[in-house]
Every structure is written in structure tokens, then in C-alpha cells.
XYZ file of C-alpha atoms in Angstrom:
533
model
C -1.818 132.687 67.658
C -2.744 135.991 69.278
C -2.877 138.714 66.617
C -2.981 142.374 67.539
C -5.576 144.551 65.881
C -2.752 147.081 65.447
C -0.232 144.851 63.760
C -0.838 146.496 60.390
C 1.045 149.475 61.830
C 4.254 147.415 62.012
C 6.312 147.125 58.825
C 9.897 146.761 57.674
C 10.338 150.527 57.665
C 9.586 150.798 61.387
C 12.638 151.971 63.345
C 14.003 149.524 65.910
C 15.695 150.499 69.173
C 17.286 147.753 71.265
C 18.135 147.375 74.958
C 18.513 144.694 77.586
C 15.564 145.921 79.649
C 12.485 147.713 78.354
C 10.434 149.163 81.203
C 7.093 150.659 80.242
C 5.912 153.044 82.958
C 7.628 155.799 84.925
C 6.127 155.439 88.406
C 7.765 153.946 91.483
C 7.612 150.376 90.158
C 9.195 151.244 86.820
C 11.863 153.589 88.184
C 12.948 151.359 91.068
C 13.137 148.366 88.730
C 15.179 150.431 86.267
C 17.609 151.455 88.976
C 18.178 147.854 90.055
C 18.265 146.498 86.475
C 20.950 148.976 85.407
C 23.517 146.833 87.224
C 22.973 144.128 84.602
C 22.549 145.929 81.294
C 21.154 148.835 79.331
C 17.699 150.012 80.409
C 15.087 151.999 78.520
C 12.188 153.499 80.503
C 9.196 154.713 78.506
C 6.765 157.268 79.937
C 3.348 157.693 78.340
C 3.503 161.468 78.795
C 6.099 163.164 80.992
C 7.944 161.335 83.727
C 5.850 163.316 86.229
C 2.558 161.940 84.918
C 1.923 158.920 87.124
C 0.038 157.871 90.233
C 3.197 157.733 92.339
C 3.599 161.495 92.486
C 0.007 161.840 93.730
C 0.404 159.390 96.624
C 0.051 161.345 99.848
C -0.210 159.005 102.801
C 3.003 157.023 102.698
C 4.592 153.619 102.366
C 3.927 150.804 104.813
C 6.760 148.716 106.269
C 7.417 147.034 109.605
C 10.526 149.010 110.499
C 9.726 149.788 114.161
C 10.856 147.527 117.013
C 7.260 147.279 118.279
C 6.071 146.125 114.871
C 6.900 142.990 112.883
C 6.451 141.542 109.392
C 4.044 139.009 110.893
C 1.740 141.748 112.214
C 1.922 143.492 108.838
C 1.036 140.170 107.187
C -1.958 139.698 109.487
C -3.303 143.156 108.687
C -2.818 142.657 104.952
C -4.598 139.292 104.986
C -7.478 140.717 107.008
C -7.954 143.611 104.588
C -7.709 141.248 101.595
C -10.899 139.437 102.662
C -9.641 135.890 102.136
C -8.216 136.285 98.619
C -4.616 137.277 99.315
C -1.883 134.915 98.175
C -0.152 134.296 101.495
C 3.185 133.538 99.808
C 3.092 136.883 97.989
C 2.104 138.743 101.164
C 4.930 137.048 103.058
C 7.367 138.238 100.395
C 5.948 141.766 100.625
C 6.204 142.167 104.381
C 9.546 140.350 104.848
C 11.404 142.046 102.012
C 9.653 145.395 102.348
C 11.780 146.891 105.152
C 15.030 146.304 103.211
C 13.546 147.844 100.042
C 12.416 150.898 102.024
C 15.929 151.297 103.413
C 17.190 151.220 99.833
C 14.734 153.989 98.974
C 16.214 156.052 101.770
C 19.736 155.392 100.452
C 18.482 156.461 97.014
C 17.577 159.852 98.466
C 13.943 159.547 99.550
C 13.582 161.674 102.671
C 10.887 160.703 105.166
C 9.705 162.738 108.143
C 11.687 162.342 111.343
C 10.759 162.764 114.997
C 13.273 162.832 117.852
C 15.961 161.392 115.602
C 13.884 158.467 114.336
C 11.609 157.967 111.351
C 8.138 159.275 112.118
C 5.446 156.630 111.661
C 1.704 157.094 111.414
C -1.238 154.708 111.378
C -3.817 154.351 108.638
C -7.079 152.473 108.231
C -6.990 148.716 109.052
C -3.354 148.830 110.279
C -2.885 147.520 113.822
C 0.355 149.472 114.311
C 1.807 152.816 113.209
C 3.980 151.678 110.274
C 3.461 154.309 107.588
C 6.603 156.219 106.610
C 5.705 159.593 105.134
C 7.094 162.837 103.778
C 4.450 165.224 105.083
C 1.505 164.613 102.731
C 3.562 164.312 99.546
C 5.299 160.979 100.084
C 4.869 159.717 96.549
C 6.409 162.817 95.029
C 9.364 162.646 97.436
C 10.021 159.049 96.354
C 9.396 159.711 92.667
C 11.721 162.706 92.447
C 14.501 160.867 94.304
C 14.244 157.868 91.965
C 14.168 160.053 88.847
C 17.325 161.834 89.981
C 19.126 158.554 90.659
C 18.026 157.107 87.302
C 19.192 160.208 85.439
C 22.615 159.789 87.048
C 22.965 156.279 85.608
C 24.496 156.250 82.088
C 22.868 152.892 81.333
C 19.330 154.200 81.933
C 17.508 156.153 79.229
C 14.154 157.735 80.078
C 12.065 158.644 77.039
C 8.825 160.584 77.367
C 5.680 160.702 75.212
C 5.874 157.036 74.226
C 2.514 155.242 74.089
C 2.464 151.440 74.347
C 0.524 150.177 71.325
C 1.137 146.457 71.675
C 3.550 143.795 72.790
C 5.524 141.889 70.179
C 5.425 138.160 70.781
C 6.438 135.022 68.919
C 4.175 133.198 66.505
C 2.970 130.827 69.224
C 2.718 133.620 71.792
C 5.247 132.003 74.129
C 7.941 134.692 73.957
C 7.983 138.484 74.141
C 10.467 140.394 71.989
C 9.571 143.942 73.029
C 6.873 146.446 72.158
C 5.373 148.478 69.365
C 5.191 152.087 70.554
C 3.668 155.289 69.207
C 5.862 158.372 69.614
C 3.289 161.103 70.223
C 5.760 163.902 69.450
C 6.979 162.515 66.125
C 3.601 160.887 65.380
C 5.319 157.742 64.237
C 5.651 154.140 65.363
C 8.778 152.599 66.846
C 9.797 149.100 67.821
C 11.601 148.755 71.143
C 13.303 145.341 71.198
C 14.496 143.964 74.536
C 15.579 140.783 76.224
C 13.270 141.594 79.148
C 10.093 143.655 78.833
C 8.554 144.906 82.073
C 5.055 146.374 82.265
C 4.649 148.987 85.016
C 1.883 151.101 83.480
C -0.346 151.482 86.544
C -4.084 151.117 86.963
C -7.406 151.946 85.328
C -8.901 154.766 87.396
C -9.790 156.788 84.306
C -12.509 154.242 83.499
C -14.613 156.090 86.070
C -15.999 159.609 85.955
C -14.610 160.327 89.431
C -11.059 159.177 90.196
C -7.898 160.192 92.003
C -5.839 158.881 89.066
C -4.190 161.086 86.413
C -5.332 160.922 82.804
C -2.627 158.389 81.896
C -4.250 155.641 84.017
C -6.179 153.950 81.226
C -5.097 150.313 81.558
C -2.767 150.296 78.546
C -0.396 147.666 79.913
C -3.225 145.407 81.047
C -4.937 145.601 77.658
C -1.697 144.929 75.752
C -0.879 141.939 77.957
C -4.400 140.582 77.505
C -4.073 140.805 73.728
C -0.728 139.008 74.021
C -2.356 136.123 75.885
C -1.654 136.944 79.553
C -4.450 136.327 82.075
C -6.115 139.336 83.701
C -7.005 138.384 87.248
C -9.425 139.713 89.906
C -10.393 142.858 87.990
C -13.773 143.074 89.709
C -11.954 144.392 92.768
C -11.695 148.159 92.319
C -10.854 150.235 95.362
C -12.715 153.487 95.812
C -11.002 155.950 98.121
C -13.606 157.274 100.553
C -12.306 160.790 101.145
C -11.724 162.718 97.939
C -12.397 166.439 97.650
C -15.836 166.841 96.103
C -15.848 168.524 92.695
C -17.180 167.991 89.179
C -13.742 167.106 87.756
C -12.902 163.596 86.563
C -9.511 163.640 88.295
C -10.186 164.699 91.860
C -7.931 165.717 94.707
C -7.218 163.013 97.262
C -7.555 163.676 100.981
C -5.092 161.187 102.404
C -6.064 158.181 104.514
C -3.515 159.544 106.976
C -5.894 162.411 107.771
C -8.242 159.955 109.448
C -5.245 158.135 110.895
C -4.265 161.364 112.642
C -7.801 161.891 114.004
C -9.904 163.396 111.205
C -13.644 162.794 111.659
C -16.509 162.247 109.209
C -19.891 163.978 109.494
C -23.036 163.658 107.397
C -25.163 166.522 106.073
C -27.021 166.686 109.406
C -23.770 167.286 111.266
C -23.736 163.806 112.813
C -20.818 161.413 113.051
C -21.886 158.161 111.406
C -19.023 155.686 111.043
C -19.847 153.990 114.372
C -22.980 152.624 112.684
C -20.924 150.756 110.088
C -17.747 149.445 111.741
C -16.137 149.146 115.164
C -13.001 150.914 113.887
C -15.155 153.884 112.843
C -13.078 156.256 110.659
C -10.218 153.733 110.549
C -12.336 150.968 108.985
C -11.186 149.461 105.656
C -11.669 151.705 102.652
C -14.490 149.686 101.092
C -16.501 149.940 104.303
C -15.953 153.689 104.626
C -16.763 154.284 100.942
C -20.066 152.400 101.159
C -20.901 154.158 104.426
C -20.338 157.568 102.850
C -22.348 156.590 99.780
C -25.214 155.447 101.994
C -25.187 158.692 103.991
C -25.117 160.713 100.755
C -28.049 158.740 99.341
C -30.135 159.071 102.519
C -29.569 162.838 102.568
C -30.190 163.245 98.845
C -26.865 165.080 98.593
C -23.530 164.616 96.876
C -20.982 164.617 99.700
C -20.311 164.332 103.418
C -17.872 166.368 105.511
C -14.393 165.671 106.841
C -13.335 167.607 109.942
C -9.579 168.196 110.003
C -9.663 171.005 112.542
C -9.381 168.467 115.373
C -5.901 167.361 114.212
C -2.982 168.837 116.124
C -0.480 170.701 113.906
C -2.499 169.735 110.839
C -1.046 172.463 108.624
C 2.465 171.144 109.317
C 1.527 167.492 108.894
C -0.547 168.088 105.741
C 0.903 171.198 104.071
C 0.071 170.124 100.505
C -3.563 169.426 101.381
C -3.741 172.722 103.275
C -2.387 174.755 100.343
C -4.552 172.996 97.783
C -7.741 173.432 99.794
C -6.970 177.121 100.337
C -6.938 177.590 96.558
C -10.498 176.178 96.586
C -11.568 178.578 99.333
C -11.434 176.001 102.143
C -9.396 176.541 105.318
C -9.416 173.147 107.012
C -8.336 174.640 110.353
C -11.873 176.012 110.650
C -13.914 174.766 107.680
C -15.367 171.311 107.080
C -14.088 169.681 103.873
C -16.712 168.243 101.461
C -15.652 164.729 100.426
C -17.039 161.802 98.454
C -15.557 158.517 97.160
C -13.684 158.144 93.861
C -12.014 155.278 91.990
C -8.511 154.942 93.357
C -6.740 151.594 92.930
C -7.010 148.369 90.922
C -6.454 145.282 93.080
C -6.492 142.967 90.057
C -4.396 143.125 86.915
C -1.918 141.103 84.886
C -1.543 137.752 86.603
C 2.031 137.139 87.780
C 3.913 134.934 90.205
C 6.082 136.310 93.011
C 8.877 137.052 90.517
C 6.695 139.149 88.235
C 6.601 136.461 85.531
C 3.503 136.549 83.335
C 3.798 133.135 81.698
C 5.206 134.626 78.473
C 8.984 134.250 78.381
C 10.699 137.620 78.644
C 7.557 139.479 79.776
C 7.116 140.705 83.356
C 4.763 143.025 85.245
C 4.905 144.878 88.545
C 3.167 147.670 90.435
C -0.523 148.396 90.089
C -0.658 146.903 86.583
C 0.144 143.473 88.047
C -1.874 141.118 90.187
C 0.669 139.437 92.433
C -1.951 138.381 94.971
C -0.800 140.677 97.776
C -3.969 142.785 97.833
C -6.638 140.110 97.538
C -10.081 141.682 97.402
C -9.078 144.930 99.096
C -5.695 146.661 99.367
C -4.394 147.596 102.784
C -3.587 151.314 102.851
C -0.021 152.252 101.794
C 0.885 148.765 100.587
C 0.861 149.896 96.955
C 4.144 151.824 96.932
C 5.749 148.944 98.815
C 4.486 146.403 96.278
C 6.130 148.275 93.417
C 9.621 148.176 94.890
C 9.481 144.682 96.396
C 8.366 142.939 93.220
C 10.462 145.200 90.985
C 13.513 143.885 92.832
C 12.313 140.298 92.440
C 11.876 140.736 88.686
C 15.500 141.824 88.425
C 16.552 138.862 90.588
C 14.774 136.517 88.178
C 15.781 138.233 84.940
C 19.450 137.941 85.814
C 19.186 134.181 85.227
C 17.800 134.727 81.720
C 19.745 137.694 80.354
C 22.949 135.926 79.477
C 21.313 133.188 77.415
C 18.804 135.222 75.447
C 19.433 137.219 72.285
C 16.683 139.082 70.455
C 16.888 138.684 66.679
C 15.204 141.706 65.162
C 14.194 139.768 62.050
C 12.083 137.508 64.257
C 9.968 140.473 65.323
C 8.864 141.195 61.775
C 8.663 137.580 60.619
C 6.067 136.541 63.189
C 3.344 138.910 62.065
C 1.158 138.929 58.987
C -0.677 142.253 58.604
C -3.022 140.681 56.066
C -4.236 138.268 58.728
C -5.927 141.020 60.661
C -9.585 141.596 59.994
C -11.473 143.896 62.344
C -15.111 144.423 61.450
C -16.498 147.620 62.913
C -19.321 149.883 61.897
C -17.392 152.865 63.278
C -20.061 155.241 64.503
C -18.630 156.639 67.738
C -15.468 158.757 67.929
C -12.984 158.217 70.785
C -13.812 161.701 72.072
C -17.517 160.793 72.299
C -16.846 157.325 73.657
C -14.682 158.174 76.675
C -17.210 160.181 78.757
C -19.938 157.664 77.915
C -17.776 154.822 79.171
C -16.856 156.692 82.360
C -20.525 157.384 83.085
C -21.499 153.743 82.522
C -18.730 152.432 84.770
C -19.489 154.893 87.565
C -23.245 154.378 87.562
C -23.382 150.625 86.942
C -20.008 149.100 87.853
C -19.130 151.334 90.786
C -19.119 151.100 94.567
C -22.392 149.113 94.687
C -23.388 146.777 91.833
C -26.170 144.358 90.959
C -26.950 141.923 88.158
C -29.315 144.199 86.275
C -26.956 147.160 86.248
C -23.993 144.966 85.296
C -25.880 143.408 82.386
C -26.905 146.856 81.193
C -23.303 148.003 81.454
C -22.153 144.952 79.527
C -24.522 145.680 76.640
C -23.638 149.365 76.534
C -19.870 148.806 76.658
C -20.089 146.099 73.963
C -21.929 148.561 71.759
C -19.217 151.170 72.278
C -16.488 148.614 71.615
C -18.055 147.355 68.408
C -18.861 150.814 67.069
C -15.680 152.698 67.915
C -14.401 154.845 65.060
C -10.660 155.001 64.468
C -10.584 158.618 63.315
C -7.497 160.743 62.806
C -6.358 160.903 66.433
C -4.422 157.644 66.800
C -3.524 158.241 70.438
C -7.161 158.793 71.451
C -8.168 155.657 69.548
C -5.483 153.471 71.118
C -6.335 154.741 74.568
C -10.107 154.318 74.472
C -9.730 150.889 72.888
C -7.602 149.848 75.876
C -10.148 151.297 78.282
C -12.983 149.405 76.591
C -10.956 146.179 76.599
C -10.336 146.324 80.343
C -13.874 147.569 81.112
C -15.378 144.523 79.409
C -13.324 142.230 81.657
C -14.169 144.160 84.835
C -17.879 143.853 84.022
C -17.671 140.140 83.218
C -15.719 139.432 86.411
C -18.219 141.428 88.480
C -21.127 139.539 86.889
C -19.481 136.206 87.509
C -18.709 136.823 91.202
C -22.099 136.405 92.871
C -21.131 137.591 96.333
C -19.767 140.688 98.075
C -16.115 140.762 99.084
C -13.688 143.645 99.596
C -13.818 146.141 96.743
C -16.621 144.210 95.000
C -20.055 144.768 96.549
C -23.292 143.471 95.031
C -26.591 144.576 96.543
C -28.256 141.399 95.190
C -25.593 139.211 96.873
C -24.657 141.367 99.885
C -22.747 138.731 101.861
C -19.354 137.096 101.547
C -19.656 133.458 100.455
C -16.474 131.539 101.228
C -18.087 128.207 100.358
C -18.576 129.094 96.682
C -16.383 132.117 95.975
C -13.082 131.709 97.788
C -11.412 131.740 94.374
C -10.075 134.116 91.746
C -11.469 135.288 88.438
C -9.177 135.086 85.436
C -9.764 135.984 81.788
C -7.496 135.023 78.890
C -7.675 136.107 75.254
C -7.551 132.944 73.185
């Protein structure tokens, strides 16, 4: 039996709200799934903060799909497999590229407006793509999609979006084989709620906030992954963290992304000596895969003893029209990219691994599904191809709804079962409680950045493991429940990332070890998977 450390917070006085679908997460994966699920029943969407607080709204570059006559799903598949460094699930990738164009057309019907040129959709090319296949809305594609989906969801009477709802834990049967819904903390009312549902869908995004430099918003703390792990779901391939190479240099934790599309449109990288350098690292130069560009930039920074390199956007034709959001944002920082070089450095960006699912989003626990960045469907392998993330959310969200339809009409949630399966007295958590959540979070981010970052080795990983275990075992609960829940989730996922990175003694995609710098297909053409048991 998997027992939550939080189960003492569930009692007979806890309010219960019921629906057919419970979707936890308000990004593209959650909203698109909600829209499609509303045809089959009542849907509740829970947002951790506001519906605007998600990675989707920050996505600049676009969404990849083979919609042009000179492109094809097969070419898209080839590019995705190449970027994934041998670890993509070819069945999942085939689903992604074949079903992707139809899902993108549905986005357009839902109101997402992409840039047009001469009466056709304007397509651009990004790193490691062999064809221009990126649909975009200037440099704010994610926000254009997000706002369109929110509007459509708000028009549906069977969809309820509730903000400021923090996922505490999943509610499963005594043997852990079924999911009944979730225990949630309402941060406005400061009280717990039970959301019961026939289908529970995790779409909570990634874990970028584990690192001291990230493009992710502060909600990206791995809550869904941690809850699924506690419930008994496998977490797969979490050593593969993608660091975006070109992020505006600053001292903030959440940093401003400079889209991959900038280099796709001709942007050039220069080191501190004013020299172009990407030709030394890859034949595709600036359009090399993100892991290659990130390591190249890190190497140039280290050799110069600096903290950033430069991105030249002045060479791009009509750059202020193509990238108006980037232009306006940089101007507020005193940078005019039409004449100034932009200081950039890498930052944590995307989690290739996550909750292990099949191609229908099933987790192995009946009634529990996952999609989007929180899930590991196998489409990204060891390194995500640029702009496949938004596509993944809608393709596998649709497939979850396709699968759930079979189950909905023969499953009834009995609320009494939710309370009967848990014994609060069975929970015993021994902690010395020395470190507050507020003290713990920056320490964890520093450890992960310095020792589990772009380049790793056995010594640094073992040090990180010891330090994170100490934080985990000495975390104080304190009075701020939300901070405690959040940092506990971050520590839970961090421990698995470190263990997976220690176990994989090779370099592949987003996982690079200086003590094992080469890819080893003979020994390591396999996945890591960790289960709480």
C-alpha cells in the first residue's frame, strides 16, 4: 500500500466536489484535454495559481507540425528520432507526427491565430529541423494558443476552471490500483478539498524551478510528478533535462527566453572575444540541437572566465516585426537588438522525462492519466526536438479522451471509498525538522545548478545526492503549508533526477557526464525508471 505523508490532512469533514473529469493543470495540455473531454461529461480544471501561470503562455517559438506540401510526417519523425538520441519510442513519435497536423487544425478552429504569408500559414525552421514546419504567432505563440483555449473553455458550460488549487496528493485505492481523484489545498480559503472524479488527468508541467536559472514560471515545481510517484506510478528518464541555450542573462531565477526561432531566422552567436564559435562544435552551427549549443556556450563562458556570450539579432531582416515581444522586453532592459548584442546564457527549460505513460496517457493506475510535460510518453527520448512540446500536449490530450470514453460509462466513484482506504494513524514520518521551506528552496536550486546541471560527473552527483537527502530529511513543516508541500515535491523529484543521472554512466542528449563523455549504445540504450514501493 502506498501511503501519502499528507493523508492525515484528509478527514470526514473534508468537502468533496465531484466531476467526470478532473484535470490538474491549466496549460495547453490541460485546456485542450478539457475542451475535448467536455463532449463526454462534466470537467473541472484546477490551476495552481491563476490560469495564466503556466509554461504555455511563455512559449515563443511555435508549434511543429508537417502541414506543408514539401514536408511530411515521416520527415518530422526522422528529425524527432535524431534529436532524441536513440531513446525515442518510435510508436509514440509516429502518433505525434501523424496526428499532429489534425490537432493543429483543431487549434486553429478553436481560435488560435498563426502568422500568415501570401495567404498561407507562415512556417519557420528551428534547430535540428530539416524543414520549415514551425507555426508561430510572432514570438508569442504559446500565449496566442493559451488565450484561445481559455476563451473556448470558458464558453463551455460543462467546464469549470478553478484557480489557486494546489495538488497535495492523489487518492487511490487500498491496493493502489485505482485513482479516485485528488486531495487539494485551496490557497485562498486555506483549507483542504477532495475532488472526486472518474478520470483524473495530470497536466502540471515540468520541474524547471529545481534550478537557479530557468525559463519556467514559479509554478513549475514537479507537483504532479511527485504526487504520481507517491501513488506508485513510475517516473521515467528524469536525468534528461533540457537547458535552453539562449536565455537573457540576468541574476533572476526565472529568466527571459530568447526563442530558438531567433537562430532559425539567422541570429548568430559570438563569444566574449567577438568570435563566432558554433562551427567548432557542430556542422549545423547555430541550428545544432539544444544540448550541443548549451554545452558550447558553457564552454565558451568557462574559457573566457565570464558569465555569458552574445546573440546578434541585428542581422535578421524585419526582426522587430517577427519578434515584437522580445524587442519590447529587451528595450525595457536597455537593449536594442537592432544594434546591440544580447547577452545570453543557458537555463533549465524542459523535462524530457516524467510520469511514465503509454500512447493513451495511461499511467498503470486505473482512472489516472498524464499528458504534456509532466508525462513521459517517449516522444522526446534523450533530447526534445524544438517546438514538439506544444504539439505533444494536444496530441496525447486527445488520445486520453479517446481512451477514457471507453471507461466513463462503467465507472462510478463512491465517495465513501475515498475515506475508507486511508488510515491517518498509519502515517509515521520521522524528521528532525531543522530547515524551513524558505531556506531549503534556494539551497536546492544552487545544488541542482552546480552539480546536476548541463555537465555532470560522479563526484558532483554523489555530493548532490548527500546534500539533497539532508535537506529532505531535515525539512521543517512550519506554518506555510503551501511552501512545505511545494518544496517537498521539489526534493522528491530532485532525488530521482540525481539517482537517474548517477545510474546512467554515459552521455546522451540532455544528460552529459564529463567522466563518461560518449554515448554508449551497447550498455545504455535503455530507460531509467523509479517506482515508490
